[in-house]
Amino acid sequence: MDTAGILEVRQSFDDAISDVDNLNALQQLKVEYLGKKGKVTGLMKEMKNLSNEERPEYGAKVNEVRTHITEAIERRGEVLEEAALEEKLREETIDVTLPGRTFSLGSPHPLSRTIEDIEDFFLGLGYEIAEGYEVETDYYNFEALNLPKSHPARDMQDTFYISEETLLRTHTSPVQARTMEAQEGRGPVKIICPGKVYRRDSDDATHSHQFTQIEGLVVDRNIRMSDLKGTLELFAKEIFGAEREIRLRPSYFPFTEPSVEVDISCFKCKGAGCNVCKGTGWIEILGAGMVHPNVLEMAGFDPDEYSGFAFGMGPDRIAMLKYGIEDIRHFYTNDLRFINQFKATEDGGATNESI
Ligand code: 2U9
């Protein structure tokens, strides 16, 4: 009876298992030797070529090899599983002395924070927030605001025209004009309109071709200039500090009559004069006025029954004043060195809140 085959299988297995260094390879070896088509199974198939006398001894020898292989695989398996567990533990051991991985918390962009503060103030006074199209028609951006095609003031607002009648809005006033029109001459209207506006301007430290505006409008019966003044006084104190005073200077806007520029007392020098207020003690923050009767009429309101006030401001400028920022472009260039200065601090304030 030829047992060379049996010895050869045993030897090749012993050689093979010495190189096995992971559980997958061990599993493959197990299949290769003990599997249905494995070498040990192959040995058993030889049985049919033996005499009945030879079969028991041959069978015993094959089983002895099978046992040898099975046990060797189990032992190797335990060793490899132990090693795999060690490796896993090593990988997963947390060296608590290692510094924690810091992940930077996002925080509201200074411009968004300023817009939210302003919105919250007017929401507190019962205003609604109205938003509208950034791509507007010439009618709602100009004509409805008492700026007929030939009006020189149009040039004050260098405009991105898309077509003869379509443009990128130069202010959020078209939103107010559309809102008034939608109310078919029935008051009250009490809205603020925040949003992006576009001016064909070359960017510099105080001008950007795209910036943000917040305009406001109140239309009802018996709305007077004192309502406007009172509202703006409260606003100035809320956003720039309770001790702020305001000053109204006569001005001109096609869509308001009378029109005013509104200044606040300087929060830096308390009026003595400094670089922030350019020595005047006053800082201009917004424009306002009583809604022009033509604007009321074009929107379907009877100027003899209704009156209104409106105002407009640039939150970029207000944020620059509040945080002492010299260049408006910082708001739009997303430079983390700039933005990270406004990280929320534990008490929820901003790291560089100057006012
Ligand atoms: C309607 C009626 C009146 C909106 C107004 C201003 C004054 C104003 C400037 C502020 C800073 C533009 O971004 S800015 O340069 N705006 O001073 N805006 S009154 O008046 C309106 C608007 C809509 C129907």
CSV table of C-alpha atoms and ligand atoms in Angstrom, one decimal:
chain,number,residue,atom,x,y,z
A,1,MET,CA,0.0,0.0,0.0
A,2,ASP,CA,1.5,3.3,-1.1
A,3,THR,CA,1.4,5.9,1.7
A,4,ALA,CA,3.7,8.3,-0.1
A,5,GLY,CA,0.7,10.3,-1.1
A,6,ILE,CA,-0.3,10.6,2.5
A,7,LEU,CA,3.2,11.7,3.7
A,8,GLU,CA,3.4,14.1,0.8
A,9,VAL,CA,0.1,15.8,1.8
A,10,ARG,CA,1.2,16.0,5.4
A,11,GLN,CA,4.6,17.5,4.5
A,12,SER,CA,3.2,20.0,2.0
A,13,PHE,CA,0.7,21.1,4.7
A,14,ASP,CA,3.3,21.5,7.3
A,15,ASP,CA,5.3,23.6,4.9
A,16,ALA,CA,2.3,25.7,3.9
A,17,ILE,CA,1.0,26.4,7.4
A,18,SER,CA,4.4,27.8,8.5
A,19,ASP,CA,3.9,30.7,6.1
A,20,VAL,CA,0.3,31.4,7.1
A,21,ASP,CA,0.2,34.7,8.9
A,22,ASN,CA,-3.4,35.8,8.7
A,23,LEU,CA,-6.8,34.3,9.2
A,24,ASN,CA,-7.8,34.5,5.5
A,25,ALA,CA,-4.8,32.6,4.4
A,26,LEU,CA,-5.6,30.0,7.1
A,27,GLN,CA,-9.1,29.7,5.9
A,28,GLN,CA,-7.9,29.1,2.3
A,29,LEU,CA,-5.4,26.5,3.5
A,30,LYS,CA,-8.3,24.8,5.4
A,31,VAL,CA,-10.4,24.6,2.3
A,32,GLU,CA,-7.4,23.4,0.2
A,33,TYR,CA,-6.7,20.5,2.6
A,34,LEU,CA,-10.0,19.7,4.3
A,35,GLY,CA,-12.5,21.1,1.8
A,36,LYS,CA,-14.8,18.9,-0.4
A,37,LYS,CA,-12.2,19.1,-3.1
A,38,GLY,CA,-9.4,19.2,-0.6
A,39,LYS,CA,-6.2,17.1,-0.6
A,40,VAL,CA,-7.3,15.0,2.3
A,41,THR,CA,-10.6,14.3,0.7
A,42,GLY,CA,-8.5,13.4,-2.4
A,43,LEU,CA,-6.6,10.8,-0.4
A,44,MET,CA,-9.9,9.2,0.7
A,45,LYS,CA,-10.9,8.9,-2.9
A,46,GLU,CA,-7.8,6.8,-3.4
A,47,MET,CA,-9.5,4.2,-1.1
A,48,LYS,CA,-11.4,2.7,-4.1
A,49,ASN,CA,-8.2,1.7,-5.7
A,50,LEU,CA,-7.1,-0.4,-2.6
A,51,SER,CA,-7.9,-3.9,-1.6
A,52,ASN,CA,-10.3,-4.5,1.3
A,53,GLU,CA,-7.3,-5.5,3.4
A,54,GLU,CA,-5.4,-2.3,2.8
A,55,ARG,CA,-8.4,0.0,3.3
A,56,PRO,CA,-8.6,0.1,7.2
A,57,GLU,CA,-5.0,0.9,7.7
A,58,TYR,CA,-5.0,3.4,4.8
A,59,GLY,CA,-8.1,5.0,6.2
A,60,ALA,CA,-6.5,5.2,9.6
A,61,LYS,CA,-3.4,6.9,8.2
A,62,VAL,CA,-5.5,9.4,6.3
A,63,ASN,CA,-7.6,10.2,9.4
A,64,GLU,CA,-4.5,10.6,11.4
A,65,VAL,CA,-3.3,13.2,8.9
A,66,ARG,CA,-6.7,14.8,8.8
A,67,THR,CA,-6.6,15.1,12.6
A,68,HIS,CA,-3.1,16.5,12.5
A,69,ILE,CA,-4.1,19.1,9.9
A,70,THR,CA,-7.3,20.0,11.7
A,71,GLU,CA,-5.6,20.5,15.0
A,72,ALA,CA,-2.7,22.4,13.5
A,73,ILE,CA,-5.2,24.8,11.8
A,74,GLU,CA,-7.1,25.3,15.1
A,75,ARG,CA,-3.9,26.1,17.0
A,76,ARG,CA,-2.7,28.5,14.2
A,77,GLY,CA,-6.2,30.0,14.2
A,78,GLU,CA,-6.1,30.7,17.9
A,79,VAL,CA,-2.6,32.3,17.6
A,80,LEU,CA,-3.7,34.4,14.6
A,81,GLU,CA,-7.0,35.5,16.3
A,82,GLU,CA,-5.0,36.5,19.4
A,83,ALA,CA,-2.6,38.4,17.3
A,84,ALA,CA,-5.5,40.1,15.4
A,85,LEU,CA,-7.1,41.1,18.7
A,86,GLU,CA,-3.9,42.5,20.0
A,87,GLU,CA,-3.5,44.5,16.7
A,88,LYS,CA,-7.1,45.7,17.0
A,89,LEU,CA,-6.5,46.7,20.7
A,90,ARG,CA,-3.3,48.4,19.7
A,91,GLU,CA,-5.0,50.3,17.0
A,92,GLU,CA,-7.9,51.2,19.2
A,93,THR,CA,-5.9,52.0,22.3
A,94,ILE,CA,-6.6,55.7,22.9
A,95,ASP,CA,-3.6,57.5,24.3
A,96,VAL,CA,-5.6,59.7,26.6
A,97,THR,CA,-2.5,61.8,27.1
A,98,LEU,CA,-2.7,62.8,23.4
A,99,PRO,CA,-4.2,66.2,22.8
A,100,GLY,CA,-7.9,66.0,21.6
A,101,ARG,CA,-8.6,66.6,17.9
A,102,THR,CA,-9.9,70.2,17.8
A,103,PHE,CA,-12.6,70.8,15.2
A,104,SER,CA,-13.4,74.4,14.6
A,105,LEU,CA,-16.9,75.4,15.4
A,106,GLY,CA,-18.6,77.4,12.6
A,107,SER,CA,-20.2,80.7,13.7
A,108,PRO,CA,-22.5,83.3,12.1
A,109,HIS,CA,-20.8,85.5,9.5
A,110,PRO,CA,-20.5,89.0,10.9
A,111,LEU,CA,-22.7,90.3,8.1
A,112,SER,CA,-25.4,87.7,8.7
A,113,ARG,CA,-25.3,88.4,12.4
A,114,THR,CA,-25.8,92.2,11.7
A,115,ILE,CA,-28.7,91.5,9.3
A,116,GLU,CA,-30.3,89.2,11.9
A,117,ASP,CA,-29.9,91.8,14.7
A,118,ILE,CA,-31.6,94.5,12.5
A,119,GLU,CA,-34.4,92.0,11.4
A,120,ASP,CA,-35.0,91.0,15.0
A,121,PHE,CA,-35.4,94.7,16.0
A,122,PHE,CA,-38.0,95.4,13.3
A,123,LEU,CA,-39.8,92.1,13.8
A,124,GLY,CA,-40.0,93.2,17.4
A,125,LEU,CA,-41.9,96.3,16.2
A,126,GLY,CA,-44.4,94.2,14.2
A,127,TYR,CA,-42.8,94.5,10.8
A,128,GLU,CA,-42.9,91.6,8.4
A,129,ILE,CA,-39.9,90.5,6.3
A,130,ALA,CA,-40.6,90.7,2.5
A,131,GLU,CA,-38.2,89.3,-0.1
A,132,GLY,CA,-38.2,89.4,-3.8
A,133,TYR,CA,-36.4,89.0,-7.2
A,134,GLU,CA,-32.8,90.0,-7.6
A,135,VAL,CA,-33.4,90.1,-11.4
A,136,GLU,CA,-36.0,92.8,-11.8
A,137,THR,CA,-37.8,94.8,-14.4
A,138,ASP,CA,-36.9,98.4,-15.2
A,139,TYR,CA,-40.5,99.3,-14.1
A,140,TYR,CA,-40.3,98.0,-10.5
A,141,ASN,CA,-36.7,99.0,-10.0
A,142,PHE,CA,-37.0,102.6,-11.3
A,143,GLU,CA,-40.4,103.7,-12.8
A,144,ALA,CA,-42.5,102.6,-9.8
A,145,LEU,CA,-40.0,104.5,-7.6
A,146,ASN,CA,-40.6,107.8,-9.3
A,147,LEU,CA,-37.5,107.3,-11.5
A,148,PRO,CA,-38.9,107.6,-15.0
A,149,LYS,CA,-36.6,106.5,-17.9
A,150,SER,CA,-35.1,110.0,-18.4
A,151,HIS,CA,-34.5,110.7,-14.7
A,152,PRO,CA,-30.9,111.8,-14.0
A,153,ALA,CA,-30.9,110.0,-10.6
A,154,ARG,CA,-30.8,106.8,-12.6
A,155,ASP,CA,-27.2,107.4,-13.3
A,156,MET,CA,-26.6,107.6,-9.5
A,157,GLN,CA,-27.3,103.9,-9.5
A,158,ASP,CA,-25.0,102.3,-12.2
A,159,THR,CA,-27.0,99.4,-13.2
A,160,PHE,CA,-26.3,95.9,-14.6
A,161,TYR,CA,-28.8,95.7,-17.5
A,162,ILE,CA,-29.6,92.2,-18.8
A,163,SER,CA,-31.9,93.6,-21.5
A,164,GLU,CA,-33.8,96.8,-22.3
A,165,GLU,CA,-36.3,96.1,-19.6
A,166,THR,CA,-34.5,93.6,-17.3
A,167,LEU,CA,-31.7,94.4,-14.8
A,168,LEU,CA,-30.0,93.3,-11.6
A,169,ARG,CA,-31.9,95.3,-8.9
A,170,THR,CA,-29.9,98.3,-7.6
A,171,HIS,CA,-31.9,98.4,-4.4
A,172,THR,CA,-34.6,96.3,-2.6
A,173,SER,CA,-37.2,99.1,-3.2
A,174,PRO,CA,-38.9,97.0,-6.0
A,175,VAL,CA,-39.9,94.5,-3.3
A,176,GLN,CA,-41.8,97.3,-1.5
A,177,ALA,CA,-43.3,98.6,-4.7
A,178,ARG,CA,-44.6,95.1,-5.6
A,179,THR,CA,-45.8,94.5,-2.0
A,180,MET,CA,-47.8,97.8,-2.0
A,181,GLU,CA,-49.3,97.0,-5.5
A,182,ALA,CA,-50.3,93.6,-4.2
A,183,GLN,CA,-52.4,95.3,-1.5
A,184,GLU,CA,-54.5,97.1,-4.0
A,185,GLY,CA,-54.5,100.4,-2.2
A,186,ARG,CA,-55.5,98.9,1.2
A,187,GLY,CA,-53.1,99.6,4.1
A,188,PRO,CA,-51.4,98.9,6.4
A,189,VAL,CA,-48.1,98.0,4.9
A,190,LYS,CA,-45.3,97.4,7.5
A,191,ILE,CA,-42.3,95.6,6.0
A,192,ILE,CA,-38.6,95.4,5.9
A,193,CYS,CA,-36.9,94.1,2.8
A,194,PRO,CA,-33.4,92.6,3.2
A,195,GLY,CA,-31.4,91.3,0.3
A,196,LYS,CA,-28.5,91.5,-2.2
A,197,VAL,CA,-28.4,94.4,-4.6
A,198,TYR,CA,-26.1,95.1,-7.5
A,199,ARG,CA,-24.3,98.3,-8.7
A,200,ARG,CA,-22.0,98.5,-11.7
A,201,ASP,CA,-19.2,99.8,-9.4
A,202,SER,CA,-15.5,98.9,-9.2
A,203,ASP,CA,-14.8,97.3,-5.9
A,204,ASP,CA,-12.8,99.2,-3.3
A,205,ALA,CA,-12.6,99.3,0.5
A,206,THR,CA,-16.1,100.9,0.8
A,207,HIS,CA,-17.8,99.8,-2.5
A,208,SER,CA,-18.7,96.3,-3.8
A,209,HIS,CA,-20.5,95.5,-7.1
A,210,GLN,CA,-22.8,93.3,-4.9
A,211,PHE,CA,-23.7,94.3,-1.4
A,212,THR,CA,-26.6,93.9,1.0
A,213,GLN,CA,-29.4,96.4,1.7
A,214,ILE,CA,-32.3,96.5,4.2
A,215,GLU,CA,-35.0,98.9,3.3
A,216,GLY,CA,-38.2,99.4,5.3
A,217,LEU,CA,-41.7,100.8,4.5
A,218,VAL,CA,-44.7,101.7,6.5
A,219,VAL,CA,-47.9,102.9,4.7
A,220,ASP,CA,-51.1,103.6,6.6
A,221,ARG,CA,-53.4,106.5,7.5
A,222,ASN,CA,-51.8,109.4,9.3
A,223,ILE,CA,-48.2,108.2,9.2
A,224,ARG,CA,-46.0,111.2,10.0
A,225,MET,CA,-42.3,112.2,10.0
A,226,SER,CA,-42.3,111.9,13.8
A,227,ASP,CA,-43.2,108.2,13.4
A,228,LEU,CA,-40.1,107.9,11.2
A,229,LYS,CA,-37.9,109.8,13.7
A,230,GLY,CA,-39.2,107.8,16.7
A,231,THR,CA,-38.6,104.5,14.9
A,232,LEU,CA,-35.1,105.4,13.8
A,233,GLU,CA,-34.2,106.7,17.3
A,234,LEU,CA,-35.2,103.3,18.8
A,235,PHE,CA,-33.3,101.5,16.0
A,236,ALA,CA,-30.1,103.5,16.6
A,237,LYS,CA,-30.1,102.8,20.3
A,238,GLU,CA,-30.9,99.1,19.8
A,239,ILE,CA,-28.1,98.5,17.3
A,240,PHE,CA,-25.5,101.1,18.3
A,241,GLY,CA,-26.1,101.5,22.1
A,242,ALA,CA,-28.6,103.0,24.4
A,243,GLU,CA,-26.8,106.3,24.7
A,244,ARG,CA,-26.8,107.0,21.0
A,245,GLU,CA,-28.5,110.1,19.7
A,246,ILE,CA,-29.6,110.6,16.1
A,247,ARG,CA,-29.5,113.6,13.8
A,248,LEU,CA,-31.7,114.1,10.6
A,249,ARG,CA,-30.2,116.1,7.8
A,250,PRO,CA,-32.3,117.2,4.8
A,251,SER,CA,-31.5,115.1,1.7
A,252,TYR,CA,-33.0,114.0,-1.6
A,253,PHE,CA,-34.3,110.7,-2.9
A,254,PRO,CA,-36.7,110.5,-5.9
A,255,PHE,CA,-39.0,108.1,-4.0
A,256,THR,CA,-39.3,110.1,-0.7
A,257,GLU,CA,-40.3,113.7,0.0
A,258,PRO,CA,-39.1,115.1,2.3
A,259,SER,CA,-35.9,113.0,2.5
A,260,VAL,CA,-33.3,112.9,5.2
A,261,GLU,CA,-29.9,111.4,5.9
A,262,VAL,CA,-29.7,110.0,9.4
A,263,ASP,CA,-26.6,110.2,11.6
A,264,ILE,CA,-25.9,108.7,14.9
A,265,SER,CA,-23.6,110.2,17.6
A,266,CYS,CA,-20.2,108.7,17.3
A,267,PHE,CA,-19.9,105.6,19.6
A,268,LYS,CA,-16.1,105.9,19.6
A,269,CYS,CA,-15.4,109.5,20.6
A,270,LYS,CA,-18.9,110.2,22.1
A,271,GLY,CA,-19.0,113.2,19.8
A,272,ALA,CA,-15.5,114.7,20.5
A,273,GLY,CA,-14.4,113.8,17.0
A,274,CYS,CA,-12.2,110.8,15.9
A,275,ASN,CA,-11.1,108.9,12.8
A,276,VAL,CA,-14.4,106.9,12.9
A,277,CYS,CA,-16.6,110.0,12.6
A,278,LYS,CA,-13.9,111.9,10.7
A,279,GLY,CA,-13.8,114.5,13.4
A,280,THR,CA,-17.5,115.4,13.1
A,281,GLY,CA,-18.8,113.4,16.1
A,282,TRP,CA,-21.6,112.0,13.8
A,283,ILE,CA,-21.7,108.9,11.6
A,284,GLU,CA,-24.2,108.6,8.7
A,285,ILE,CA,-26.0,105.2,9.0
A,286,LEU,CA,-29.0,105.4,6.6
A,287,GLY,CA,-31.3,107.4,4.4
A,288,ALA,CA,-35.1,107.8,4.9
A,289,GLY,CA,-38.1,110.0,4.1
A,290,MET,CA,-41.9,110.2,3.7
A,291,VAL,CA,-43.0,108.1,0.7
A,292,HIS,CA,-43.4,110.3,-2.4
A,293,PRO,CA,-47.1,110.7,-3.4
A,294,ASN,CA,-46.2,109.6,-6.9
A,295,VAL,CA,-44.9,106.3,-5.5
A,296,LEU,CA,-48.0,105.8,-3.5
A,297,GLU,CA,-50.2,106.6,-6.5
A,298,MET,CA,-48.3,104.3,-8.9
A,299,ALA,CA,-48.8,101.5,-6.3
A,300,GLY,CA,-52.5,102.1,-6.2
A,301,PHE,CA,-52.7,104.0,-2.9
A,302,ASP,CA,-54.6,107.3,-2.6
A,303,PRO,CA,-52.0,109.9,-1.3
A,304,ASP,CA,-54.9,111.9,0.2
A,305,GLU,CA,-55.9,109.0,2.4
A,306,TYR,CA,-52.6,107.2,2.9
A,307,SER,CA,-49.1,108.3,3.8
A,308,GLY,CA,-46.0,106.4,4.6
A,309,PHE,CA,-42.3,106.5,5.6
A,310,ALA,CA,-39.4,104.5,4.2
A,311,PHE,CA,-35.8,104.1,5.0
A,312,GLY,CA,-32.8,102.3,3.5
A,313,MET,CA,-29.5,101.1,5.0
A,314,GLY,CA,-26.5,99.0,4.1
A,315,PRO,CA,-25.9,96.3,6.7
A,316,ASP,CA,-22.3,95.9,5.3
A,317,ARG,CA,-21.6,99.5,6.4
A,318,ILE,CA,-23.3,99.0,9.7
A,319,ALA,CA,-21.3,95.8,10.4
A,320,MET,CA,-18.1,97.7,9.4
A,321,LEU,CA,-19.0,100.4,11.9
A,322,LYS,CA,-19.9,97.8,14.6
A,323,TYR,CA,-16.9,95.6,14.3
A,324,GLY,CA,-14.4,98.3,13.2
A,325,ILE,CA,-13.8,96.7,9.7
A,326,GLU,CA,-12.0,98.9,7.2
A,327,ASP,CA,-12.6,96.9,4.0
A,328,ILE,CA,-16.1,95.8,2.7
A,329,ARG,CA,-14.5,93.2,0.5
A,330,HIS,CA,-13.7,91.1,3.6
A,331,PHE,CA,-17.4,90.2,3.7
A,332,TYR,CA,-17.2,88.5,0.4
A,333,THR,CA,-13.7,87.0,0.1
A,334,ASN,CA,-14.3,84.3,2.8
A,335,ASP,CA,-10.8,84.6,4.1
A,336,LEU,CA,-10.8,82.4,7.3
A,337,ARG,CA,-8.2,84.7,8.9
A,338,PHE,CA,-11.0,87.4,8.8
A,339,ILE,CA,-14.0,85.2,9.5
A,340,ASN,CA,-12.3,83.3,12.4
A,341,GLN,CA,-12.2,86.6,14.3
A,342,PHE,CA,-15.9,86.3,14.7
A,343,LYS,CA,-15.9,82.9,16.4
A,344,ALA,CA,-18.7,82.5,18.9
A,345,THR,CA,-17.2,82.7,22.4
A,346,GLU,CA,-18.5,80.7,25.3
A,347,ASP,CA,-20.9,83.5,26.3
A,348,GLY,CA,-22.2,83.5,22.7
A,349,GLY,CA,-20.6,86.9,22.0
A,350,ALA,CA,-18.2,87.5,19.1
A,351,THR,CA,-14.5,87.5,19.8
A,352,ASN,CA,-14.1,90.9,18.3
A,353,GLU,CA,-17.3,92.6,19.1
A,354,SER,CA,-16.0,96.3,19.4
A,355,ILE,CA,-19.3,98.1,20.4
B,1,2U9,C1,-40.7,102.6,-1.7
B,1,2U9,C2,-40.7,103.9,-1.2
B,1,2U9,C3,-39.6,104.4,-0.7
B,1,2U9,C4,-36.3,103.5,0.4
B,1,2U9,C5,-35.2,104.4,0.8
B,1,2U9,C6,-33.2,105.2,1.2
B,1,2U9,C7,-33.9,106.2,1.6
B,1,2U9,C8,-31.7,105.1,1.3
B,1,2U9,C9,-29.7,104.0,0.7
B,1,2U9,C10,-29.2,103.4,2.0
B,1,2U9,C11,-27.9,102.9,1.9
B,1,2U9,C12,-29.3,103.1,-0.3
B,1,2U9,O1,-27.6,101.1,0.2
B,1,2U9,S1,-27.7,102.5,0.3
B,1,2U9,O2,-26.7,103.2,-0.3
B,1,2U9,N1,-31.2,104.1,0.7
B,1,2U9,O3,-31.1,106.0,1.7
B,1,2U9,N2,-33.9,104.1,0.8
B,1,2U9,S2,-35.6,105.9,1.5
B,1,2U9,O4,-37.4,104.3,0.0
B,1,2U9,C13,-38.5,103.7,-0.6
B,1,2U9,C14,-38.4,102.4,-1.1
B,1,2U9,C15,-39.6,101.9,-1.6
B,1,2U9,C16,-41.9,102.0,-2.3
